[in-house]
Amino acid sequence: MTSAASASDGSSRRGAAGSAPASRWLVALALIPTALIALPVIYVLMRSWGAGWQAIWSELARPRTLMLLGNTVTLCLSVTFFASLLGYAAAWFTERTDLKGKWLWRVLCCLPLAMPAFVASFAWKSLGPTFQGMPGAILILSMESFPLIFLPVAASLRSMDPGMEEVSRSLGKGPGRTFWKVTLPRTLPALGGGALLVAAHMLSEFGALALLRVQTFTTAIFQQYELQFDNASAAVLSALLMLLCLPVAFGEMWLRRGVRFSKVGRNTARRGSPARLGRAQPLVMLGFIAVAIVSLGVPFGRLGYWLVKGVSAGRGLDALGPALFGSLSLALPGTVVTTLIALPLVLLVLRSRGFFARFADRLPYVVHGLPGLVVALALVYLSIRLLPAIYQTRAVLFAAYAILFLPLAQSAIRASAELVPREIEEVARTLGRSPLQAFLSVTLPSLAPGLGAALALVALELMRELTATLILAPTGVVTLATEVWSHTNDSAYAAAAPFAALLVLISGIPVYIFTLRTLRPRSDHQAR
Amino acid sequence: MYDVTRRQLMHLGVGAAGAAMLSGLPVPARAEDQTLALYNGQHRPPVEALVAAFTAATGIAVVTRNGNSAQLASQLIEEGANSPADVFWSEESPSLVAIAEKGLLAPLHADTLQQIPAKYAARDGSWIGAGARSRVVVYNKSMIEESALPKTVLDFAGEAWADKVAFAPNSGAFQQQVVAVSLLKGRDVALAWLKGLRQYGRVYNSDSAAVEAVEGGDIAVALSNNYYWYALEQELGPDNMNSALYFMGHGDPGTLITVSGAGVLKTSKKAEAAQRFVAFMVSAEGQAAIVGAIAEYPLRPGVVSSFPLKPFDQLDPAPVTPADLGDAAEALALLREADLA
């Protein structure tokens, strides 16, 4: 932030002329994440290129590649679809109906965020082979990722003026038509943003899929790295995976095409009259209970089981302190770095429609689908050659974190940024504030909810990040996630359980903050 | 008690080292600073036990970097001359062979090499085995009778065993088994075996996942290393086991000796301390620490494992040595041809 401040300070006198072009300092700041994000892309392309056309072609032409493509696409689309369905339905029921116990259901719909997919998958797998394979993976991953849809959609339903729906109803449109014509279109950006995050997650998911025996590009890339030491075909698969991420990036662009949601004042939405559930009330509740059992009950039950039952219980408990310390000392600064880096990207895109802005905005989504392993190895390769002094320091790890999780921060900040009319900053400027003052006094406070959400969401992801941490962390530093991984690798589930439990517990904090940020209490309780 | 205390000390050391790095400043490099950086691909219990014993005996601190052997080997290759590693302890010999072929390993002291039988070390003395294990067949006792198990591991690749055999093509030990089949029976047999396994067997992500699947009754049989079964037995208790080990013997590649082992990086700036660490691994004290924590066979004559292992001299394993098995390149070529990778 200090660099942002000083850079903008330098240009403030020039900007006093009154025009508001995408300031040069903003472009300069946006160059940092863009350059960073380009590193793994360059690495992957370089390595693929190094393999030669022959090798690339023979890799692409293998029936196995086709099988992997089929599995990757099936998993990605199915999980995104089911998570969207589930997340949207849950959001609608808790925001637009007279469902009883909404508070409880909201909490239960957010909690799965704290459960790392690999922990949940281990729990399910240990119940029997039925849950292994593609159908099981789709079920489990949909259940663990639907909060990514639920939260933004619920927030968007909440901030949406119900007057629109009422007008539609008063014009004689039925509830169904009103939903399709009024409600859905207005929540589409929130739904789409969430869906794209889920899709990108699925492209890069590894731990859960390895446990559930589903082979995708990600697991195949890991396998390549485990099988051989000079890696061209892993690079070719990574390049293919980046291609698969392109639709996600373009989906993002298409979704936001020409949409601006500026509104003046916060929390101005009134609460409309909720839809009556009537006799469906118990049925809907049953649905929520079922989701809670699948997404939370089973994983927690298994953790408890291993805590009590396993013989390795208590092994390595003295590492609990260092692991907790390691998790926090990597995740918290990593979160701040990632969020700060994302900020200029979001602002640039809001203020400039130029090619660079669009490119810089999309690129993180393309890289978001890459497994942590590929990004980590890219950084090993580049840092050891170009900047050996920073190798195996936190700097490289934070860079990896930023590369991997920028889109999460971008989406969260953007959700707030889009609600801030640029005109307000211009008003502040005409009242004699410098661009920096205008930014600090007007724009930044309005961005606070988005920044808070971004911090919480990124912290959550960093807490459970595994592969990049394993490869890049300073030697001797362990985290809760790496300890869980390492104990389960040794079949010491009881030894892993306290680390997993602590991980879920700690993750609960950002989930709580994120939930509060997203579903902040309405200021108009009197409307009830 | 003593062991626990030592482990606590060790963790304290790791924690302190971690905390020192947390300060954001590089750890001050004193001239006499002898803290070794160990890249560890081996399972953690034996490593933690050995490091604690080594530090207690020599006063030399060791900071470990845990990971998967093949990934750490990739990382060492990427790091090249700038590697901060002093010692690489690999779960499997192919990772050691791979970095030795890249010229990254320094020759071990002759004294060290003499401590164990020569067939469990590199021919050029660049790495040394520290523990041996056997490829075995793990079977679920309620799903199949031991007498119904075949005499050779090659038989598992047939229709009669459809959906009954778990295997992990990613596992380094499985790859060594593939190479052993190829060396003993010919490349065509190895390829046909892999294709059969792909068609009739079931792929698991790791040996331990395959063993757990057998124990859980998901599948009847798994090709695995012996110690995964013992780890699970420790976890569940010996009286609760649904599965058991089966050794083919008579020189069949179904019973194959592989080793975990270590080498000293040529670029180590603490070469003498690193050599001492590897020497300690094969000392009587070091071997006892290792085989007290994992169900591997000690390679130093006279040391006894604390696990109820089938005696090493009764295994009658496939007649190939770890050095014969080479790096993973040939295994990978075969796996790719069989469409398993």
mmCIF file with all atom_site columns, N, CA and C in Angstrom, chain B residues 187-216:
data_model
loop_
_atom_site.group_PDB
_atom_site.id
_atom_site.type_symbol
_atom_site.label_atom_id
_atom_site.label_alt_id
_atom_site.label_comp_id
_atom_site.label_asym_id
_atom_site.label_entity_id
_atom_site.label_seq_id
_atom_site.pdbx_PDB_ins_code
_atom_site.Cartn_x
_atom_site.Cartn_y
_atom_site.Cartn_z
_atom_site.occupancy
_atom_site.B_iso_or_equiv
_atom_site.pdbx_formal_charge
_atom_site.auth_seq_id
_atom_site.auth_comp_id
_atom_site.auth_asym_id
_atom_site.auth_atom_id
_atom_site.pdbx_PDB_model_num
ATOM 1  N N  . ARG B 1 187 ? 11.026  -57.673 -21.501 1.00 0.00 ? 187 ARG B N  1
ATOM 2  C CA . ARG B 1 187 ? 10.233  -56.458 -21.613 1.00 0.00 ? 187 ARG B CA 1
ATOM 3  C C  . ARG B 1 187 ? 8.805   -56.741 -22.072 1.00 0.00 ? 187 ARG B C  1
ATOM 4  N N  . ASP B 1 188 ? 8.652   -57.676 -22.992 1.00 0.00 ? 188 ASP B N  1
ATOM 5  C CA . ASP B 1 188 ? 7.312   -57.962 -23.516 1.00 0.00 ? 188 ASP B CA 1
ATOM 6  C C  . ASP B 1 188 ? 6.392   -58.491 -22.425 1.00 0.00 ? 188 ASP B C  1
ATOM 7  N N  . VAL B 1 189 ? 6.959   -59.347 -21.564 1.00 0.00 ? 189 VAL B N  1
ATOM 8  C CA . VAL B 1 189 ? 6.165   -59.891 -20.466 1.00 0.00 ? 189 VAL B CA 1
ATOM 9  C C  . VAL B 1 189 ? 5.741   -58.763 -19.523 1.00 0.00 ? 189 VAL B C  1
ATOM 10 N N  . ALA B 1 190 ? 6.697   -57.849 -19.247 1.00 0.00 ? 190 ALA B N  1
ATOM 11 C CA . ALA B 1 190 ? 6.396   -56.733 -18.350 1.00 0.00 ? 190 ALA B CA 1
ATOM 12 C C  . ALA B 1 190 ? 5.274   -55.871 -18.924 1.00 0.00 ? 190 ALA B C  1
ATOM 13 N N  . LEU B 1 191 ? 5.362   -55.613 -20.238 1.00 0.00 ? 191 LEU B N  1
ATOM 14 C CA . LEU B 1 191 ? 4.345   -54.771 -20.883 1.00 0.00 ? 191 LEU B CA 1
ATOM 15 C C  . LEU B 1 191 ? 2.973   -55.456 -20.855 1.00 0.00 ? 191 LEU B C  1
ATOM 16 N N  . ALA B 1 192 ? 2.985   -56.758 -21.171 1.00 0.00 ? 192 ALA B N  1
ATOM 17 C CA . ALA B 1 192 ? 1.716   -57.495 -21.155 1.00 0.00 ? 192 ALA B CA 1
ATOM 18 C C  . ALA B 1 192 ? 1.125   -57.524 -19.747 1.00 0.00 ? 192 ALA B C  1
ATOM 19 N N  . TRP B 1 193 ? 2.014   -57.656 -18.758 1.00 0.00 ? 193 TRP B N  1
ATOM 20 C CA . TRP B 1 193 ? 1.571   -57.676 -17.359 1.00 0.00 ? 193 TRP B CA 1
ATOM 21 C C  . TRP B 1 193 ? 0.882   -56.353 -17.006 1.00 0.00 ? 193 TRP B C  1
ATOM 22 N N  . LEU B 1 194 ? 1.536   -55.241 -17.409 1.00 0.00 ? 194 LEU B N  1
ATOM 23 C CA . LEU B 1 194 ? 0.963   -53.919 -17.109 1.00 0.00 ? 194 LEU B CA 1
ATOM 24 C C  . LEU B 1 194 ? -0.371  -53.724 -17.809 1.00 0.00 ? 194 LEU B C  1
ATOM 25 N N  . LYS B 1 195 ? -0.440  -54.170 -19.074 1.00 0.00 ? 195 LYS B N  1
ATOM 26 C CA . LYS B 1 195 ? -1.704  -54.004 -19.810 1.00 0.00 ? 195 LYS B CA 1
ATOM 27 C C  . LYS B 1 195 ? -2.810  -54.818 -19.152 1.00 0.00 ? 195 LYS B C  1
ATOM 28 N N  . GLY B 1 196 ? -2.439  -56.021 -18.684 1.00 0.00 ? 196 GLY B N  1
ATOM 29 C CA . GLY B 1 196 ? -3.411  -56.852 -17.988 1.00 0.00 ? 196 GLY B CA 1
ATOM 30 C C  . GLY B 1 196 ? -3.881  -56.195 -16.700 1.00 0.00 ? 196 GLY B C  1
ATOM 31 N N  . LEU B 1 197 ? -2.927  -55.631 -15.960 1.00 0.00 ? 197 LEU B N  1
ATOM 32 C CA . LEU B 1 197 ? -3.295  -54.949 -14.711 1.00 0.00 ? 197 LEU B CA 1
ATOM 33 C C  . LEU B 1 197 ? -4.201  -53.754 -15.001 1.00 0.00 ? 197 LEU B C  1
ATOM 34 N N  . ARG B 1 198 ? -3.897  -53.051 -16.083 1.00 0.00 ? 198 ARG B N  1
ATOM 35 C CA . ARG B 1 198 ? -4.733  -51.899 -16.407 1.00 0.00 ? 198 ARG B CA 1
ATOM 36 C C  . ARG B 1 198 ? -6.152  -52.351 -16.708 1.00 0.00 ? 198 ARG B C  1
ATOM 37 N N  . GLN B 1 199 ? -6.249  -53.467 -17.439 1.00 0.00 ? 199 GLN B N  1
ATOM 38 C CA . GLN B 1 199 ? -7.573  -53.946 -17.850 1.00 0.00 ? 199 GLN B CA 1
ATOM 39 C C  . GLN B 1 199 ? -8.358  -54.530 -16.670 1.00 0.00 ? 199 GLN B C  1
ATOM 40 N N  . TYR B 1 200 ? -7.691  -55.343 -15.858 1.00 0.00 ? 200 TYR B N  1
ATOM 41 C CA . TYR B 1 200 ? -8.430  -56.095 -14.829 1.00 0.00 ? 200 TYR B CA 1
ATOM 42 C C  . TYR B 1 200 ? -8.231  -55.546 -13.414 1.00 0.00 ? 200 TYR B C  1
ATOM 43 N N  . GLY B 1 201 ? -7.128  -54.893 -13.179 1.00 0.00 ? 201 GLY B N  1
ATOM 44 C CA . GLY B 1 201 ? -6.854  -54.397 -11.823 1.00 0.00 ? 201 GLY B CA 1
ATOM 45 C C  . GLY B 1 201 ? -7.519  -53.061 -11.580 1.00 0.00 ? 201 GLY B C  1
ATOM 46 N N  . ARG B 1 202 ? -7.275  -52.493 -10.391 1.00 0.00 ? 202 ARG B N  1
ATOM 47 C CA . ARG B 1 202 ? -7.846  -51.196 -10.059 1.00 0.00 ? 202 ARG B CA 1
ATOM 48 C C  . ARG B 1 202 ? -6.728  -50.270 -9.598  1.00 0.00 ? 202 ARG B C  1
ATOM 49 N N  . VAL B 1 203 ? -6.677  -49.084 -10.220 1.00 0.00 ? 203 VAL B N  1
ATOM 50 C CA . VAL B 1 203 ? -5.597  -48.138 -9.921  1.00 0.00 ? 203 VAL B CA 1
ATOM 51 C C  . VAL B 1 203 ? -5.884  -47.380 -8.623  1.00 0.00 ? 203 VAL B C  1
ATOM 52 N N  . TYR B 1 204 ? -4.915  -47.342 -7.719  1.00 0.00 ? 204 TYR B N  1
ATOM 53 C CA . TYR B 1 204 ? -5.015  -46.516 -6.527  1.00 0.00 ? 204 TYR B CA 1
ATOM 54 C C  . TYR B 1 204 ? -3.930  -45.466 -6.560  1.00 0.00 ? 204 TYR B C  1
ATOM 55 N N  . ASN B 1 205 ? -4.132  -44.438 -5.750  1.00 0.00 ? 205 ASN B N  1
ATOM 56 C CA . ASN B 1 205 ? -3.233  -43.307 -5.788  1.00 0.00 ? 205 ASN B CA 1
ATOM 57 C C  . ASN B 1 205 ? -1.892  -43.597 -5.122  1.00 0.00 ? 205 ASN B C  1
ATOM 58 N N  . SER B 1 206 ? -1.888  -44.517 -4.180  1.00 0.00 ? 206 SER B N  1
ATOM 59 C CA . SER B 1 206 ? -0.643  -44.828 -3.481  1.00 0.00 ? 206 SER B CA 1
ATOM 60 C C  . SER B 1 206 ? -0.742  -46.236 -2.914  1.00 0.00 ? 206 SER B C  1
ATOM 61 N N  . ASP B 1 207 ? 0.408   -46.792 -2.558  1.00 0.00 ? 207 ASP B N  1
ATOM 62 C CA . ASP B 1 207 ? 0.417   -48.109 -1.931  1.00 0.00 ? 207 ASP B CA 1
ATOM 63 C C  . ASP B 1 207 ? -0.427  -48.119 -0.659  1.00 0.00 ? 207 ASP B C  1
ATOM 64 N N  . SER B 1 208 ? -0.298  -47.057 0.148   1.00 0.00 ? 208 SER B N  1
ATOM 65 C CA . SER B 1 208 ? -1.025  -47.067 1.411   1.00 0.00 ? 208 SER B CA 1
ATOM 66 C C  . SER B 1 208 ? -2.533  -47.021 1.153   1.00 0.00 ? 208 SER B C  1
ATOM 67 N N  . ALA B 1 209 ? -2.969  -46.279 0.134   1.00 0.00 ? 209 ALA B N  1
ATOM 68 C CA . ALA B 1 209 ? -4.394  -46.250 -0.199  1.00 0.00 ? 209 ALA B CA 1
ATOM 69 C C  . ALA B 1 209 ? -4.864  -47.642 -0.621  1.00 0.00 ? 209 ALA B C  1
ATOM 70 N N  . ALA B 1 210 ? -4.006  -48.353 -1.368  1.00 0.00 ? 210 ALA B N  1
ATOM 71 C CA . ALA B 1 210 ? -4.372  -49.701 -1.827  1.00 0.00 ? 210 ALA B CA 1
ATOM 72 C C  . ALA B 1 210 ? -4.489  -50.655 -0.640  1.00 0.00 ? 210 ALA B C  1
ATOM 73 N N  . VAL B 1 211 ? -3.541  -50.560 0.295   1.00 0.00 ? 211 VAL B N  1
ATOM 74 C CA . VAL B 1 211 ? -3.577  -51.438 1.470   1.00 0.00 ? 211 VAL B CA 1
ATOM 75 C C  . VAL B 1 211 ? -4.815  -51.134 2.317   1.00 0.00 ? 211 VAL B C  1
ATOM 76 N N  . GLU B 1 212 ? -5.122  -49.849 2.477   1.00 0.00 ? 212 GLU B N  1
ATOM 77 C CA . GLU B 1 212 ? -6.314  -49.492 3.234   1.00 0.00 ? 212 GLU B CA 1
ATOM 78 C C  . GLU B 1 212 ? -7.573  -50.035 2.575   1.00 0.00 ? 212 GLU B C  1
ATOM 79 N N  . ALA B 1 213 ? -7.597  -50.011 1.242   1.00 0.00 ? 213 ALA B N  1
ATOM 80 C CA . ALA B 1 213 ? -8.765  -50.519 0.528   1.00 0.00 ? 213 ALA B CA 1
ATOM 81 C C  . ALA B 1 213 ? -8.949  -52.013 0.802   1.00 0.00 ? 213 ALA B C  1
ATOM 82 N N  . VAL B 1 214 ? -7.845  -52.753 0.869   1.00 0.00 ? 214 VAL B N  1
ATOM 83 C CA . VAL B 1 214 ? -7.924  -54.185 1.173   1.00 0.00 ? 214 VAL B CA 1
ATOM 84 C C  . VAL B 1 214 ? -8.400  -54.378 2.613   1.00 0.00 ? 214 VAL B C  1
ATOM 85 N N  . GLU B 1 215 ? -7.815  -53.644 3.522   1.00 0.00 ? 215 GLU B N  1
ATOM 86 C CA . GLU B 1 215 ? -8.196  -53.755 4.928   1.00 0.00 ? 215 GLU B CA 1
ATOM 87 C C  . GLU B 1 215 ? -9.675  -53.413 5.109   1.00 0.00 ? 215 GLU B C  1
ATOM 88 N N  . GLY B 1 216 ? -10.154 -52.415 4.366   1.00 0.00 ? 216 GLY B N  1
ATOM 89 C CA . GLY B 1 216 ? -11.544 -51.982 4.482   1.00 0.00 ? 216 GLY B CA 1
ATOM 90 C C  . GLY B 1 216 ? -12.525 -52.879 3.740   1.00 0.00 ? 216 GLY B C  1
#
